[in-house]
PDB file of C-alpha atoms in Angstrom:
ATOM      1  CA  ILE A   2     -25.155  28.469  -9.614  1.00 39.00           C
ATOM      2  CA  GLU A   3     -28.179  30.728  -9.208  1.00 41.00           C
ATOM      3  CA  SER A   4     -28.205  34.211 -10.650  1.00 45.00           C
ATOM      4  CA  ASP A   5     -30.184  36.698 -12.706  1.00 49.00           C
ATOM      5  CA  GLN A   6     -27.180  37.967 -14.663  1.00 63.00           C
ATOM      6  CA  VAL A   7     -25.346  35.835 -17.205  1.00 62.00           C
ATOM      7  CA  LYS A   8     -21.777  36.752 -18.042  1.00 62.00           C
ATOM      8  CA  ALA A   9     -19.746  35.597 -21.022  1.00 67.00           C
ATOM      9  CA  MET A  10     -16.080  35.032 -20.370  1.00 68.00           C
ATOM     10  CA  HIS A  11     -13.178  34.609 -22.711  1.00 75.00           C
ATOM     11  CA  LEU A  12     -10.657  32.001 -21.579  1.00 80.00           C
ATOM     12  CA  HIS A  13      -7.223  31.659 -23.095  1.00 86.00           C
ATOM     13  CA  PHE A  14      -5.316  28.391 -22.783  1.00 90.00           C
ATOM     14  CA  CYS A  15      -1.964  29.908 -23.694  1.00 91.00           C
ATOM     15  CA  ALA A  16       1.193  28.070 -24.692  1.00 94.00           C
ATOM     16  CA  TYR A  17       2.541  28.363 -21.150  1.00 93.00           C
ATOM     17  CA  SER A  18      -0.601  26.790 -19.664  1.00 94.00           C
ATOM     18  CA  ARG A  19      -0.438  23.933 -22.173  1.00 96.00           C
ATOM     19  CA  THR A  20       3.257  23.318 -21.531  1.00 97.00           C
ATOM     20  CA  HIS A  21       2.707  23.488 -17.779  1.00 96.00           C
ATOM     21  CA  ALA A  22      -0.122  20.930 -17.905  1.00 97.00           C
ATOM     22  CA  LEU A  23       1.851  18.557 -20.118  1.00 98.00           C
ATOM     23  CA  THR A  24       4.978  18.919 -17.984  1.00 97.00           C
ATOM     24  CA  LEU A  25       3.140  18.003 -14.779  1.00 97.00           C
ATOM     25  CA  HIS A  26       1.391  15.087 -16.436  1.00 98.00           C
ATOM     26  CA  ARG A  27       4.524  13.678 -18.059  1.00 97.00           C
ATOM     27  CA  ALA A  28       6.606  14.059 -14.901  1.00 97.00           C
ATOM     28  CA  TYR A  29       4.052  11.958 -13.051  1.00 97.00           C
ATOM     29  CA  THR A  30       3.631   9.275 -15.706  1.00 97.00           C
ATOM     30  CA  ASP A  31       7.369   9.007 -16.392  1.00 96.00           C
ATOM     31  CA  SER A  32       8.080   8.503 -12.690  1.00 95.00           C
ATOM     32  CA  VAL A  33       5.435   5.788 -12.479  1.00 95.00           C
ATOM     33  CA  ARG A  34       6.807   4.022 -15.540  1.00 93.00           C
ATOM     34  CA  ARG A  35      10.534   4.332 -14.856  1.00 92.00           C
ATOM     35  CA  LYS A  36      10.671   4.155 -11.054  1.00 89.00           C
ATOM     36  CA  LEU A  37       7.487   2.705  -9.615  1.00 88.00           C
ATOM     37  CA  LEU A  38       6.669  -0.034 -12.117  1.00 88.00           C
ATOM     38  CA  PRO A  39      10.121  -1.693 -12.015  1.00 86.00           C
ATOM     39  CA  ALA A  40       9.977  -1.794  -8.222  1.00 80.00           C
ATOM     40  CA  ILE A  41       6.673  -3.706  -8.168  1.00 78.00           C
ATOM     41  CA  SER A  42       7.089  -5.794 -11.328  1.00 75.00           C
ATOM     42  CA  ASP A  43      10.166  -7.902 -10.583  1.00 65.00           C
ATOM     43  CA  ILE A  44       8.313 -10.974  -9.431  1.00 56.00           C
ATOM     44  CA  GLU A  45      11.390 -13.103 -10.134  1.00 54.00           C
ATOM     45  CA  ALA A  46      13.371 -11.127  -7.563  1.00 55.00           C
ATOM     46  CA  ALA A  47      10.516 -11.506  -5.111  1.00 53.00           C
ATOM     47  CA  SER A  48      10.470 -15.260  -5.782  1.00 54.00           C
ATOM     48  CA  ARG A  49      14.217 -15.532  -5.167  1.00 56.00           C
ATOM     49  CA  GLU A  50      13.806 -13.682  -1.879  1.00 59.00           C
ATOM     50  CA  ALA A  51      10.950 -15.989  -0.901  1.00 54.00           C
ATOM     51  CA  GLU A  52      13.022 -19.044  -1.788  1.00 56.00           C
ATOM     52  CA  GLY A  53      15.844 -17.790   0.408  1.00 58.00           C
ATOM     53  CA  GLU A  54      13.507 -17.310   3.359  1.00 61.00           C
ATOM     54  CA  GLN A  55      11.953 -20.701   2.658  1.00 60.00           C
ATOM     55  CA  ALA A  56      15.389 -22.361   2.828  1.00 60.00           C
ATOM     56  CA  GLU A  57      16.180 -20.556   6.094  1.00 65.00           C
ATOM     57  CA  LEU A  58      12.883 -21.726   7.574  1.00 61.00           C
ATOM     58  CA  MET A  59      13.613 -25.304   6.503  1.00 60.00           C
ATOM     59  CA  ASP A  60      17.080 -25.221   8.054  1.00 63.00           C
ATOM     60  CA  ALA A  61      15.783 -23.730  11.294  1.00 64.00           C
ATOM     61  CA  GLY A  62      12.989 -26.290  11.553  1.00 59.00           C
ATOM     62  CA  LEU A  63      15.251 -29.246  10.906  1.00 61.00           C
ATOM     63  CA  GLU A  64      17.813 -27.880  13.326  1.00 67.00           C
ATOM     64  CA  HIS A  65      15.159 -27.920  16.060  1.00 65.00           C
ATOM     65  CA  GLY A  66      14.150 -31.467  15.242  1.00 66.00           C
ATOM     66  CA  LEU A  67      10.776 -30.743  13.637  1.00 62.00           C
ATOM     67  CA  ASP A  68       9.166 -33.213  11.252  1.00 66.00           C
ATOM     68  CA  PRO A  69      10.620 -32.521   7.766  1.00 67.00           C
ATOM     69  CA  PHE A  70       7.152 -32.826   6.198  1.00 62.00           C
ATOM     70  CA  VAL A  71       5.689 -30.287   8.631  1.00 63.00           C
ATOM     71  CA  VAL A  72       8.607 -27.946   8.037  1.00 62.00           C
ATOM     72  CA  SER A  73       8.184 -28.287   4.271  1.00 65.00           C
ATOM     73  CA  GLN A  74       4.470 -27.465   4.500  1.00 68.00           C
ATOM     74  CA  MET A  75       5.207 -24.428   6.656  1.00 64.00           C
ATOM     75  CA  ALA A  76       7.791 -23.218   4.153  1.00 60.00           C
ATOM     76  CA  LEU A  77       5.420 -23.673   1.218  1.00 66.00           C
ATOM     77  CA  GLU A  78       2.644 -21.788   3.014  1.00 69.00           C
ATOM     78  CA  LYS A  79       5.044 -18.984   3.816  1.00 66.00           C
ATOM     79  CA  SER A  80       6.151 -18.786   0.182  1.00 63.00           C
ATOM     80  CA  SER A  81       2.523 -18.724  -1.009  1.00 67.00           C
ATOM     81  CA  GLU A  82       1.666 -15.936   1.420  1.00 73.00           C
ATOM     82  CA  GLN A  83       4.602 -13.869   0.221  1.00 69.00           C
ATOM     83  CA  HIS A  84       3.563 -14.307  -3.413  1.00 70.00           C
ATOM     84  CA  ASP A  85      -0.019 -13.307  -2.620  1.00 75.00           C
ATOM     85  CA  ASP A  86       1.248 -10.265  -0.698  1.00 77.00           C
ATOM     86  CA  PHE A  87       3.433  -9.242  -3.646  1.00 79.00           C
ATOM     87  CA  VAL A  88       0.512  -9.484  -6.096  1.00 83.00           C
ATOM     88  CA  PHE A  89      -1.736  -7.570  -3.679  1.00 87.00           C
ATOM     89  CA  VAL A  90       0.775  -4.738  -3.402  1.00 86.00           C
ATOM     90  CA  GLN A  91       1.175  -4.646  -7.198  1.00 88.00           C
ATOM     91  CA  GLY A  92      -2.554  -4.142  -7.604  1.00 90.00           C
ATOM     92  CA  GLN A  93      -2.885  -1.532  -4.877  1.00 92.00           C
ATOM     93  CA  VAL A  94       0.024   0.525  -6.166  1.00 93.00           C
ATOM     94  CA  MET A  95      -1.181   0.516  -9.771  1.00 94.00           C
ATOM     95  CA  ASN A  96      -4.772   1.318  -8.778  1.00 95.00           C
ATOM     96  CA  LEU A  97      -3.617   4.250  -6.676  1.00 95.00           C
ATOM     97  CA  ALA A  98      -1.229   5.382  -9.430  1.00 96.00           C
ATOM     98  CA  ALA A  99      -4.210   5.504 -11.806  1.00 97.00           C
ATOM     99  CA  ALA A 100      -6.246   7.407  -9.218  1.00 97.00           C
ATOM    100  CA  GLY A 101      -3.410   9.894  -8.858  1.00 97.00           C
ATOM    101  CA  LEU A 102      -3.321  10.288 -12.638  1.00 97.00           C
ATOM    102  CA  TYR A 103      -6.974  11.321 -12.637  1.00 97.00           C
ATOM    103  CA  HIS A 104      -6.722  13.691  -9.701  1.00 97.00           C
ATOM    104  CA  LEU A 105      -3.685  15.424 -11.177  1.00 98.00           C
ATOM    105  CA  TRP A 106      -5.657  16.020 -14.391  1.00 97.00           C
ATOM    106  CA  GLU A 107      -8.681  17.300 -12.475  1.00 97.00           C
ATOM    107  CA  ARG A 108      -6.616  19.586 -10.241  1.00 96.00           C
ATOM    108  CA  THR A 109      -4.663  21.001 -13.191  1.00 96.00           C
ATOM    109  CA  LEU A 110      -7.864  21.734 -15.116  1.00 94.00           C
ATOM    110  CA  LYS A 111      -9.590  23.400 -12.171  1.00 93.00           C
ATOM    111  CA  SER A 112      -6.507  25.466 -11.368  1.00 93.00           C
ATOM    112  CA  PHE A 113      -6.455  26.765 -14.948  1.00 91.00           C
ATOM    113  CA  MET A 114     -10.146  27.638 -14.843  1.00 87.00           C
ATOM    114  CA  LEU A 115      -9.853  29.454 -11.517  1.00 88.00           C
ATOM    115  CA  ARG A 116      -6.804  31.419 -12.691  1.00 87.00           C
ATOM    116  CA  GLU A 117      -8.629  32.563 -15.800  1.00 84.00           C
ATOM    117  CA  LEU A 118     -11.946  33.312 -14.150  1.00 80.00           C
ATOM    118  CA  ARG A 119     -10.482  35.395 -11.336  1.00 80.00           C
ATOM    119  CA  TRP A 120     -10.281  38.304 -13.800  1.00 76.00           C
ATOM    120  CA  TYR A 121     -14.067  38.289 -13.943  1.00 72.00           C
ATOM    121  CA  GLY A 122     -14.561  38.808 -10.226  1.00 75.00           C
ATOM    122  CA  LEU A 123     -15.646  35.217  -9.607  1.00 74.00           C
ATOM    123  CA  SER A 124     -17.705  34.988  -6.427  1.00 77.00           C
ATOM    124  CA  ASP A 125     -16.781  32.704  -3.546  1.00 83.00           C
ATOM    125  CA  LYS A 126     -19.920  30.717  -4.286  1.00 82.00           C
ATOM    126  CA  ASP A 127     -18.972  30.122  -7.922  1.00 79.00           C
ATOM    127  CA  ARG A 128     -15.374  29.421  -7.009  1.00 83.00           C
ATOM    128  CA  GLY A 129     -16.572  26.753  -4.593  1.00 86.00           C
ATOM    129  CA  ALA A 130     -18.774  25.255  -7.317  1.00 84.00           C
ATOM    130  CA  ILE A 131     -15.728  24.812  -9.560  1.00 85.00           C
ATOM    131  CA  GLU A 132     -13.635  23.375  -6.758  1.00 89.00           C
ATOM    132  CA  ARG A 133     -16.334  20.811  -5.920  1.00 89.00           C
ATOM    133  CA  ALA A 134     -17.202  19.922  -9.528  1.00 89.00           C
ATOM    134  CA  GLY A 135     -17.207  16.249 -10.429  1.00 92.00           C
ATOM    135  CA  PHE A 136     -16.296  14.759 -13.768  1.00 94.00           C
ATOM    136  CA  ASN A 137     -19.750  15.114 -15.351  1.00 92.00           C
ATOM    137  CA  GLN A 138     -19.797  18.838 -14.612  1.00 89.00           C
ATOM    138  CA  LEU A 139     -16.261  19.267 -15.923  1.00 90.00           C
ATOM    139  CA  ARG A 140     -17.131  17.376 -19.085  1.00 90.00           C
ATOM    140  CA  GLY A 141     -20.197  19.534 -19.629  1.00 87.00           C
ATOM    141  CA  TRP A 142     -18.102  22.666 -19.273  1.00 83.00           C
ATOM    142  CA  MET A 143     -15.445  21.336 -21.643  1.00 84.00           C
ATOM    143  CA  GLU A 144     -17.976  20.411 -24.307  1.00 85.00           C
ATOM    144  CA  GLY A 145     -19.794  23.700 -23.876  1.00 79.00           C
ATOM    145  CA  ALA A 146     -16.499  25.554 -24.209  1.00 77.00           C
ATOM    146  CA  GLY A 147     -15.763  23.946 -27.566  1.00 80.00           C
ATOM    147  CA  PHE A 148     -13.759  20.807 -26.825  1.00 84.00           C
ATOM    148  CA  PRO A 149     -13.538  19.105 -30.255  1.00 86.00           C
ATOM    149  CA  ALA A 150     -16.378  16.604 -30.686  1.00 82.00           C
ATOM    150  CA  GLY A 151     -14.072  14.427 -32.770  1.00 84.00           C
ATOM    151  CA  HIS A 152     -12.006  13.743 -29.667  1.00 89.00           C
ATOM    152  CA  ALA A 153     -14.906  12.726 -27.420  1.00 88.00           C
ATOM    153  CA  THR A 154     -13.274   9.322 -26.841  1.00 92.00           C
ATOM    154  CA  LEU A 155     -10.624  11.104 -24.749  1.00 93.00           C
ATOM    155  CA  LEU A 156     -13.371  12.296 -22.431  1.00 94.00           C
ATOM    156  CA  ASP A 157     -14.848   8.786 -22.409  1.00 95.00           C
ATOM    157  CA  ASP A 158     -11.508   7.393 -21.202  1.00 96.00           C
ATOM    158  CA  LEU A 159     -11.310  10.089 -18.531  1.00 97.00           C
ATOM    159  CA  HIS A 160     -14.836   9.227 -17.441  1.00 96.00           C
ATOM    160  CA  ILE A 161     -13.756   5.622 -16.871  1.00 97.00           C
ATOM    161  CA  LEU A 162     -10.618   6.805 -15.097  1.00 98.00           C
ATOM    162  CA  SER A 163     -12.724   8.943 -12.748  1.00 97.00           C
ATOM    163  CA  HIS A 164     -14.612   5.804 -11.691  1.00 97.00           C
ATOM    164  CA  VAL A 165     -11.340   3.934 -11.260  1.00 97.00           C
ATOM    165  CA  ALA A 166     -10.187   6.690  -8.902  1.00 97.00           C
ATOM    166  CA  ASN A 167     -13.411   6.583  -6.899  1.00 96.00           C
ATOM    167  CA  THR A 168     -13.404   2.786  -6.688  1.00 96.00           C
ATOM    168  CA  ALA A 169      -9.757   2.703  -5.591  1.00 95.00           C
ATOM    169  CA  LYS A 170     -10.517   5.210  -2.820  1.00 93.00           C
ATOM    170  CA  HIS A 171     -13.994   4.224  -1.675  1.00 92.00           C
ATOM    171  CA  GLY A 172     -14.444   0.563  -2.591  1.00 92.00           C
ATOM    172  CA  ASN A 173     -17.835  -0.812  -3.557  1.00 92.00           C
ATOM    173  CA  GLY A 174     -20.349   1.830  -4.571  1.00 92.00           C
ATOM    174  CA  VAL A 175     -21.766   3.699  -7.530  1.00 94.00           C
ATOM    175  CA  SER A 176     -18.452   3.995  -9.399  1.00 95.00           C
ATOM    176  CA  CYS A 177     -17.711   0.301  -8.971  1.00 93.00           C
ATOM    177  CA  ARG A 178     -21.129  -0.606 -10.373  1.00 92.00           C
ATOM    178  CA  ILE A 179     -20.593   1.737 -13.321  1.00 94.00           C
ATOM    179  CA  LEU A 180     -17.194   0.162 -14.035  1.00 94.00           C
ATOM    180  CA  ALA A 181     -18.865  -3.259 -14.039  1.00 91.00           C
ATOM    181  CA  GLU A 182     -21.054  -1.988 -16.873  1.00 91.00           C
ATOM    182  CA  VAL A 183     -18.718   0.159 -18.981  1.00 93.00           C
ATOM    183  CA  ALA A 184     -15.295  -1.412 -18.308  1.00 94.00           C
ATOM    184  CA  PRO A 185     -15.788  -4.870 -16.736  1.00 91.00           C
ATOM    185  CA  GLU A 186     -12.268  -5.889 -17.784  1.00 92.00           C
ATOM    186  CA  LEU A 187     -10.956  -3.625 -15.017  1.00 94.00           C
ATOM    187  CA  LEU A 188     -12.689  -5.771 -12.372  1.00 92.00           C
ATOM    188  CA  ARG A 189     -11.193  -9.159 -13.199  1.00 87.00           C
ATOM    189  CA  GLY A 190      -8.345  -9.183 -10.691  1.00 85.00           C
ATOM    190  CA  PRO A 191      -4.683 -10.014 -11.361  1.00 83.00           C
ATOM    191  CA  TYR A 192      -5.444 -13.349 -13.005  1.00 76.00           C
ATOM    192  CA  ASP A 193      -8.117 -12.050 -15.407  1.00 73.00           C
ATOM    193  CA  LEU A 194     -10.756 -14.409 -14.010  1.00 73.00           C
ATOM    194  CA  GLU A 195     -14.414 -14.250 -14.970  1.00 69.00           C
ATOM    195  CA  PRO A 196     -16.316 -13.054 -11.908  1.00 63.00           C
ATOM    196  CA  VAL A 197     -19.518 -14.589 -10.662  1.00 62.00           C
ATOM    197  CA  PRO A 198     -22.319 -12.727 -12.500  1.00 62.00           C
ATOM    198  CA  GLY A 199     -23.478  -9.730 -10.496  1.00 61.00           C
ATOM    199  CA  HIS A 200     -20.631 -10.008  -8.022  1.00 64.00           C
ATOM    200  CA  ARG A 201     -17.937  -7.718  -9.340  1.00 68.00           C
ATOM    201  CA  MET A 202     -16.225  -6.159  -6.347  1.00 85.00           C
ATOM    202  CA  ALA A 203     -13.895  -3.237  -5.771  1.00 89.00           C
ATOM    203  CA  ASP A 204     -11.317  -5.702  -4.447  1.00 90.00           C
ATOM    204  CA  ASP A 205     -11.090  -7.043  -8.016  1.00 91.00           C
ATOM    205  CA  LEU A 206     -10.039  -3.672  -9.454  1.00 94.00           C
ATOM    206  CA  TRP A 207      -6.833  -4.205 -11.415  1.00 94.00           C
ATOM    207  CA  VAL A 208      -5.228  -1.505 -13.559  1.00 95.00           C
ATOM    208  CA  ALA A 209      -2.550  -3.286 -15.571  1.00 92.00           C
ATOM    209  CA  PRO A 210       0.452  -1.276 -16.814  1.00 92.00           C
ATOM    210  CA  ASP A 211      -0.858  -1.236 -20.385  1.00 93.00           C
ATOM    211  CA  ARG A 212      -4.186   0.196 -19.212  1.00 95.00           C
ATOM    212  CA  PHE A 213      -2.351   2.815 -17.171  1.00 96.00           C
ATOM    213  CA  ASP A 214      -0.473   3.736 -20.363  1.00 96.00           C
ATOM    214  CA  ARG A 215      -3.772   4.079 -22.227  1.00 96.00           C
ATOM    215  CA  PHE A 216      -5.164   6.414 -19.579  1.00 97.00           C
ATOM    216  CA  ALA A 217      -1.937   8.423 -19.545  1.00 97.00           C
ATOM    217  CA  ASP A 218      -1.966   8.730 -23.344  1.00 97.00           C
ATOM    218  CA  SER A 219      -5.559   9.982 -23.279  1.00 96.00           C
ATOM    219  CA  ILE A 220      -4.674  12.747 -20.831  1.00 97.00           C
ATOM    220  CA  ASP A 221      -1.583  13.672 -22.836  1.00 97.00           C
ATOM    221  CA  ARG A 222      -3.735  14.020 -25.961  1.00 96.00           C
ATOM    222  CA  PHE A 223      -6.393  15.899 -23.981  1.00 95.00           C
ATOM    223  CA  TRP A 224      -3.932  18.656 -23.117  1.00 95.00           C
ATOM    224  CA  LYS A 225      -2.678  18.770 -26.703  1.00 95.00           C
ATOM    225  CA  THR A 226      -6.250  18.994 -28.013  1.00 92.00           C
ATOM    226  CA  PHE A 227      -7.617  21.474 -25.472  1.00 91.00           C
ATOM    227  CA  PRO A 228      -8.810  24.604 -27.367  1.00 88.00           C
ATOM    228  CA  GLU A 229      -6.582  27.652 -27.128  1.00 88.00           C
ATOM    229  CA  GLU A 230      -9.439  30.136 -27.254  1.00 82.00           C
ATOM    230  CA  PHE A 231     -13.005  29.636 -26.110  1.00 74.00           C
ATOM    231  CA  GLN A 232     -15.882  31.301 -24.328  1.00 71.00           C
ATOM    232  CA  VAL A 233     -17.936  30.075 -21.416  1.00 64.00           C
ATOM    233  CA  THR A 234     -20.864  31.634 -19.594  1.00 61.00           C
ATOM    234  CA  TYR A 235     -21.662  31.740 -15.927  1.00 53.00           C
ATOM    235  CA  GLN A 236     -24.376  33.367 -13.856  1.00 55.00           C
ATOM    236  CA  ASP A 237     -23.244  36.184 -11.624  1.00 50.00           C
ATOM    237  CA  ASP A 238     -25.051  36.625  -8.296  1.00 49.00           C
ATOM    238  CA  GLY A 239     -23.139  39.821  -7.500  1.00 44.00           C
ATOM    239  CA  GLU A 240     -21.131  38.311  -4.619  1.00 39.00           C
ATOM    240  CA  GLN A 241     -17.389  38.941  -4.604  1.00 32.00           C
TER     241      GLN A 241
END
């Protein structure tokens, strides 16, 4: 933001704003935990369904006079494919659930900032800067506004979550490489296998339920910790 005039602004994170942020966050996380996770975690039910289809395939093959060994191999391959598909869907759903967790936090924070700053005649240019801000900019603003230094680990967790979101959406790239350095355990796939050195891939991203819970807890504590009163400065270019 370029300007010759610096303005100081007083922002107030009132009780309603805090409750609103926590309510949105908890509604999302509770739905993931109580509705989404059970639907993608019952591998025993998926195995029973696969066994039923395997038996039907065996019966159909034998009924048409196919070699029992060939039919058995076909059934086993089908069962293996179904298991792999189930695990793939588990990973995709949890990765996207984590990405949604981050974007809900980011959107809630930016909405609060824009609501507060509108009283200061925020220009379209500055409004656009807030709307486009990435995590590093948001973190800088939070720390500059007085976010408690003793709770910096919450921002560290959110930093990792931001890279999870980017990797889930965009695949291999800068965020994936950063995850390989700061949180390599998130790139070990569903079976927690050691990757070939230097070959961690976005396809190996795996946010387990307990890691989702950790991210969710960090955001919950972020909203509880967020300062009620603080000042920030911005440069006013005179545009309205």
